[in-house]
C-alpha cells in the first residue's frame, strides 16, 4: 500500500481524532481516543497518513543525518547570509582560519543567528529589512586558538559576534538577496550603547562605576529569540546572560538573587571576567543586573539608540510574542528558559494607536507584569488539560512587599524570578518560544525538556507531566473570553513529543499525534504563518541513538493546529539547531536559521570547503512554482 493511502479504518480514526482536537469541549471523545479504546498503533498510522488537513499541502520528509538542508519535493533552500559576511564593502572578508579581528567582526554578520523578523518597506514590495539575533559564539570556530577567550581581544571579538544584525534584503526575480552597503545595515553588538527605560531605569541596582545614573549600558548579548511590534520595531531577548559573568575572587559570596539567576565563579565556559572587569562579579556586581532584558530596536532608524524595556521584567528571556487585548492594549507573552522557571505576560497601561505610530513608542514602559499559575488538570496521559490564572507582579500586592525583600517595583522587575516564587507561580519544563495564533488567538509555548522534573521542588503534573522529561511538549492555552486581557485561561498539551519506536508506553512514546514518521525531540522555535500553520523548530539531541534513535538531525516541522497533524518539513545539517523563523508578507519565502552547524565538529556547512569552518546561516526557502510555503 502506498504510505499516503489510508485504509477506511485509518481514515475514520483520523477524522474522529481531528474532531476531538478541533473541539476542545468534546472530553468524551478525548478519553475515548486517549489511547484507551483505539490501539495506539492504529492511531499512529492514521496520523502519519492523514490526508484531511486542508492546511498542510506538502509531502512530509524522512529524517536525515546528512550535512545539508533537506526540504520537501518542489521546494528549494538557499543561503541568504552567513556568519562573518561583511555588511559593507570596506570590511574584510570572513577568515576561515579564525584570524579575523574583533573590529572586522563588529561590521560583519554576527554568529549563531537565532530569532529574526522581516520588515517590508512600506512603499516598495521588493525591499525589506531583517533584524536577526546573534545569540552566542563557538570559540572553536570564532578564535584562531580555538578555545575559550585567552585575552581582552578574544573577549572583544566574542562581544562583536553577538547581539543583533540588521540587514537590508532585496527581491530580484522572485528571490530575496542580502544588500551589502545598504545605509540600513547595522550591528548592535555587545559593546553598543543602549539606554534603559521603564520602572527600573536609574535604580541603584543598575548603577555601576561606569554609569552612575543606572540609565545607560554597553551592549546586548546572548540574544535568543525575538518579537515584532505592530508599530514596526524589533524586540530582541537576552537569554543566557549569566553565563558571561564570573568572579576573579573565588571566595565571593553570591546573594540569593545572584544565585537564583545562576551566576557562578567560573562563568559557564566564557571566561570574559578574566580579561574584562565589566564581567567580573568581584568588581562590578551590578553589571549582571543590566542584562536579561527585552531590548527594543527601530530597524528603520540606523542612528536610533536601542532601549532595554525594564517593565517586561528581567530573566532569561526566550522570545516575546505580541497580541492585542479586545480594547487594544498591548500584550507580551514571554518565557524564562531555565528548568523550573516561569511564563509571564505583560499588559500595557495605554492603548495601541494604529493611526498614530509615534504614540506607541513608550507603550512597553508602562503596564503590569503577570506570571502564570497552572492548575493540575485532568491528568489524561495523552492529552491533559486544565485551567490556569495570571498573578500580578506589582509591588505591594500578593506579598511583594518590603518585608519579603521587594522595596519597590524596580526590585520586583529586576528580581522577577524571586517575585514569581513569592506569588506561587508554576515551575515549568524550560519555556522556550511562545506564538499566538493569528486565527483564534490561542497561545502556544514550547516546553523543550527538563531533566530536573520530578525532583528539586518540581513535581510531575499539570502541563509538566513527565519525570526526567527528555523529549518536551507544546503547551497551548486559550484566554477566557478569547481576550488576551483575561486573568484566567484553559490549557491543554497540543503535543507530547516522544519516541514510539523505542518506548511503547504513552509517557515516552508521545501523544497520539506523534508517530515513527514525524517524531522529534526538544521543540524550541515556534511560529505561525498567516494561514495559521504552526511551525515547530527543534534544538534537541541529534545523536540518532538510544532514546533518540530515528530522529536524526534537528529539524523543522509544520502542524495543523485544528487537526493536530504534524509533518516534517525540513532537516538541518550535522550538529546544528534549527531556529528563528519569519516570512515575506506574500508568504512565498520562508526564512529559517541554521545555528551552530558542526558545534561538535563534523560539519563544513554551508560552503563545504575542504578546510572550511562551518558557519551559521540564514536560509531562504521557496517553492519551485513560486507558491505559498506549506500550502
Ligand atoms: Fe536560546 Fe532557550 O534558547
Ligand atoms: Ca531557543
Ligand atoms: Ca535552545
PDB file of N, CA, C and O and ligand atoms in Angstrom, residues 114 135-136 222-225 237 239-240 316-319 336-338 430-433 448 524 539 577 579 595, ligand 1:
ATOM      1  N   UNK A 114      19.681  33.527  15.585  1.00  0.00           N
ATOM      2  CA  UNK A 114      18.522  32.891  16.232  1.00  0.00           C
ATOM      3  C   UNK A 114      17.237  33.616  15.802  1.00  0.00           C
ATOM      4  O   UNK A 114      16.982  33.739  14.611  1.00  0.00           O
ATOM      5  N   UNK A 135      23.026  34.952  18.827  1.00  0.00           N
ATOM      6  CA  UNK A 135      22.861  34.549  20.223  1.00  0.00           C
ATOM      7  C   UNK A 135      24.171  34.388  20.985  1.00  0.00           C
ATOM      8  O   UNK A 135      24.317  34.917  22.072  1.00  0.00           O
ATOM      9  N   UNK A 136      25.081  33.640  20.452  1.00  0.00           N
ATOM     10  CA  UNK A 136      26.352  33.413  21.148  1.00  0.00           C
ATOM     11  C   UNK A 136      27.386  33.065  20.097  1.00  0.00           C
ATOM     12  O   UNK A 136      27.183  33.342  18.912  1.00  0.00           O
ATOM     13  N   UNK A 222      23.881  37.355  24.062  1.00  0.00           N
ATOM     14  CA  UNK A 222      23.082  36.149  24.334  1.00  0.00           C
ATOM     15  C   UNK A 222      21.633  36.393  23.885  1.00  0.00           C
ATOM     16  O   UNK A 222      20.676  36.088  24.604  1.00  0.00           O
ATOM     17  N   UNK A 223      21.520  36.972  22.692  1.00  0.00           N
ATOM     18  CA  UNK A 223      20.208  37.354  22.155  1.00  0.00           C
ATOM     19  C   UNK A 223      19.536  36.157  21.513  1.00  0.00           C
ATOM     20  O   UNK A 223      19.846  35.774  20.387  1.00  0.00           O
ATOM     21  N   UNK A 224      18.609  35.585  22.245  1.00  0.00           N
ATOM     22  CA  UNK A 224      17.990  34.340  21.814  1.00  0.00           C
ATOM     23  C   UNK A 224      16.927  34.609  20.766  1.00  0.00           C
ATOM     24  O   UNK A 224      17.219  34.808  19.614  1.00  0.00           O
ATOM     25  N   UNK A 225      15.674  34.699  21.186  1.00  0.00           N
ATOM     26  CA  UNK A 225      14.639  34.895  20.185  1.00  0.00           C
ATOM     27  C   UNK A 225      14.087  36.306  20.274  1.00  0.00           C
ATOM     28  O   UNK A 225      14.727  37.182  20.855  1.00  0.00           O
ATOM     29  N   UNK A 237      15.679  39.472  22.739  1.00  0.00           N
ATOM     30  CA  UNK A 237      15.526  38.962  24.097  1.00  0.00           C
ATOM     31  C   UNK A 237      16.848  38.393  24.597  1.00  0.00           C
ATOM     32  O   UNK A 237      17.432  37.512  23.961  1.00  0.00           O
ATOM     33  N   UNK A 239      19.023  36.147  26.765  1.00  0.00           N
ATOM     34  CA  UNK A 239      18.759  34.881  27.452  1.00  0.00           C
ATOM     35  C   UNK A 239      19.848  34.488  28.461  1.00  0.00           C
ATOM     36  O   UNK A 239      19.775  34.874  29.620  1.00  0.00           O
ATOM     37  N   UNK A 240      20.880  33.788  28.030  1.00  0.00           N
ATOM     38  CA  UNK A 240      21.815  33.186  28.995  1.00  0.00           C
ATOM     39  C   UNK A 240      22.922  34.139  29.424  1.00  0.00           C
ATOM     40  O   UNK A 240      24.105  33.798  29.412  1.00  0.00           O
ATOM     41  N   UNK A 316      15.825  35.023  32.021  1.00  0.00           N
ATOM     42  CA  UNK A 316      16.477  34.504  30.808  1.00  0.00           C
ATOM     43  C   UNK A 316      15.422  34.450  29.709  1.00  0.00           C
ATOM     44  O   UNK A 316      14.778  33.418  29.477  1.00  0.00           O
ATOM     45  N   UNK A 317      15.268  35.610  29.063  1.00  0.00           N
ATOM     46  CA  UNK A 317      14.203  35.779  28.076  1.00  0.00           C
ATOM     47  C   UNK A 317      14.435  34.909  26.853  1.00  0.00           C
ATOM     48  O   UNK A 317      15.496  34.966  26.238  1.00  0.00           O
ATOM     49  N   UNK A 318      13.396  34.172  26.470  1.00  0.00           N
ATOM     50  CA  UNK A 318      13.457  33.402  25.227  1.00  0.00           C
ATOM     51  C   UNK A 318      12.960  34.260  24.069  1.00  0.00           C
ATOM     52  O   UNK A 318      13.738  34.700  23.248  1.00  0.00           O
ATOM     53  N   UNK A 319      11.655  34.525  24.023  1.00  0.00           N
ATOM     54  CA  UNK A 319      11.145  35.411  22.975  1.00  0.00           C
ATOM     55  C   UNK A 319      10.041  36.285  23.551  1.00  0.00           C
ATOM     56  O   UNK A 319       9.777  36.274  24.755  1.00  0.00           O
ATOM     57  N   UNK A 336      10.741  32.133  30.372  1.00  0.00           N
ATOM     58  CA  UNK A 336      12.063  32.204  31.020  1.00  0.00           C
ATOM     59  C   UNK A 336      12.668  30.808  30.880  1.00  0.00           C
ATOM     60  O   UNK A 336      12.255  29.868  31.557  1.00  0.00           O
ATOM     61  N   UNK A 337      13.632  30.680  29.960  1.00  0.00           N
ATOM     62  CA  UNK A 337      14.158  29.349  29.641  1.00  0.00           C
ATOM     63  C   UNK A 337      15.187  28.865  30.651  1.00  0.00           C
ATOM     64  O   UNK A 337      16.377  29.098  30.501  1.00  0.00           O
ATOM     65  N   UNK A 338      14.664  28.209  31.669  1.00  0.00           N
ATOM     66  CA  UNK A 338      15.522  27.523  32.635  1.00  0.00           C
ATOM     67  C   UNK A 338      14.638  26.443  33.241  1.00  0.00           C
ATOM     68  O   UNK A 338      13.421  26.619  33.334  1.00  0.00           O
ATOM     69  N   UNK A 430      11.253  24.311  31.213  1.00  0.00           N
ATOM     70  CA  UNK A 430      12.028  25.168  30.312  1.00  0.00           C
ATOM     71  C   UNK A 430      11.174  25.826  29.213  1.00  0.00           C
ATOM     72  O   UNK A 430      11.200  25.409  28.042  1.00  0.00           O
ATOM     73  N   UNK A 431      10.464  26.880  29.528  1.00  0.00           N
ATOM     74  CA  UNK A 431       9.680  27.576  28.495  1.00  0.00           C
ATOM     75  C   UNK A 431      10.585  28.188  27.432  1.00  0.00           C
ATOM     76  O   UNK A 431      11.462  28.992  27.737  1.00  0.00           O
ATOM     77  N   UNK A 432      10.372  27.776  26.183  1.00  0.00           N
ATOM     78  CA  UNK A 432      11.117  28.385  25.075  1.00  0.00           C
ATOM     79  C   UNK A 432      10.172  29.354  24.356  1.00  0.00           C
ATOM     80  O   UNK A 432       9.586  30.218  24.990  1.00  0.00           O
ATOM     81  N   UNK A 433       9.983  29.186  23.040  1.00  0.00           N
ATOM     82  CA  UNK A 433       9.216  30.190  22.293  1.00  0.00           C
ATOM     83  C   UNK A 433       7.726  30.135  22.594  1.00  0.00           C
ATOM     84  O   UNK A 433       7.162  29.086  22.869  1.00  0.00           O
ATOM     85  N   UNK A 448      10.697  22.710  26.327  1.00  0.00           N
ATOM     86  CA  UNK A 448      11.616  21.937  25.484  1.00  0.00           C
ATOM     87  C   UNK A 448      12.054  20.612  26.075  1.00  0.00           C
ATOM     88  O   UNK A 448      12.149  19.616  25.367  1.00  0.00           O
ATOM     89  N   UNK A 524      11.555  23.908  20.213  1.00  0.00           N
ATOM     90  CA  UNK A 524      12.142  25.144  20.736  1.00  0.00           C
ATOM     91  C   UNK A 524      11.532  26.332  19.979  1.00  0.00           C
ATOM     92  O   UNK A 524      10.602  26.978  20.457  1.00  0.00           O
ATOM     93  N   UNK A 539      15.717  22.008  18.849  1.00  0.00           N
ATOM     94  CA  UNK A 539      17.076  22.158  19.367  1.00  0.00           C
ATOM     95  C   UNK A 539      17.288  21.003  20.326  1.00  0.00           C
ATOM     96  O   UNK A 539      17.311  21.176  21.527  1.00  0.00           O
ATOM     97  N   UNK A 577      21.315  23.521  15.340  1.00  0.00           N
ATOM     98  CA  UNK A 577      19.966  23.763  15.846  1.00  0.00           C
ATOM     99  C   UNK A 577      19.225  24.474  14.720  1.00  0.00           C
ATOM    100  O   UNK A 577      19.813  25.298  14.027  1.00  0.00           O
ATOM    101  N   UNK A 579      16.437  27.180  14.134  1.00  0.00           N
ATOM    102  CA  UNK A 579      15.782  28.181  14.979  1.00  0.00           C
ATOM    103  C   UNK A 579      15.537  29.455  14.193  1.00  0.00           C
ATOM    104  O   UNK A 579      16.178  29.697  13.171  1.00  0.00           O
ATOM    105  N   UNK A 595      21.646  27.260  13.037  1.00  0.00           N
ATOM    106  CA  UNK A 595      22.539  27.786  14.062  1.00  0.00           C
ATOM    107  C   UNK A 595      23.570  26.727  14.456  1.00  0.00           C
ATOM    108  O   UNK A 595      23.241  25.548  14.567  1.00  0.00           O
TER     109      UNK A 595
HETATM  110 FE1  LIG B   1      18.269  30.357  23.210  1.00  0.00          FE
HETATM  111 FE2  LIG B   1      16.216  28.876  25.167  1.00  0.00          FE
HETATM  112  O1  LIG B   1      17.091  29.021  23.628  1.00  0.00           O
END
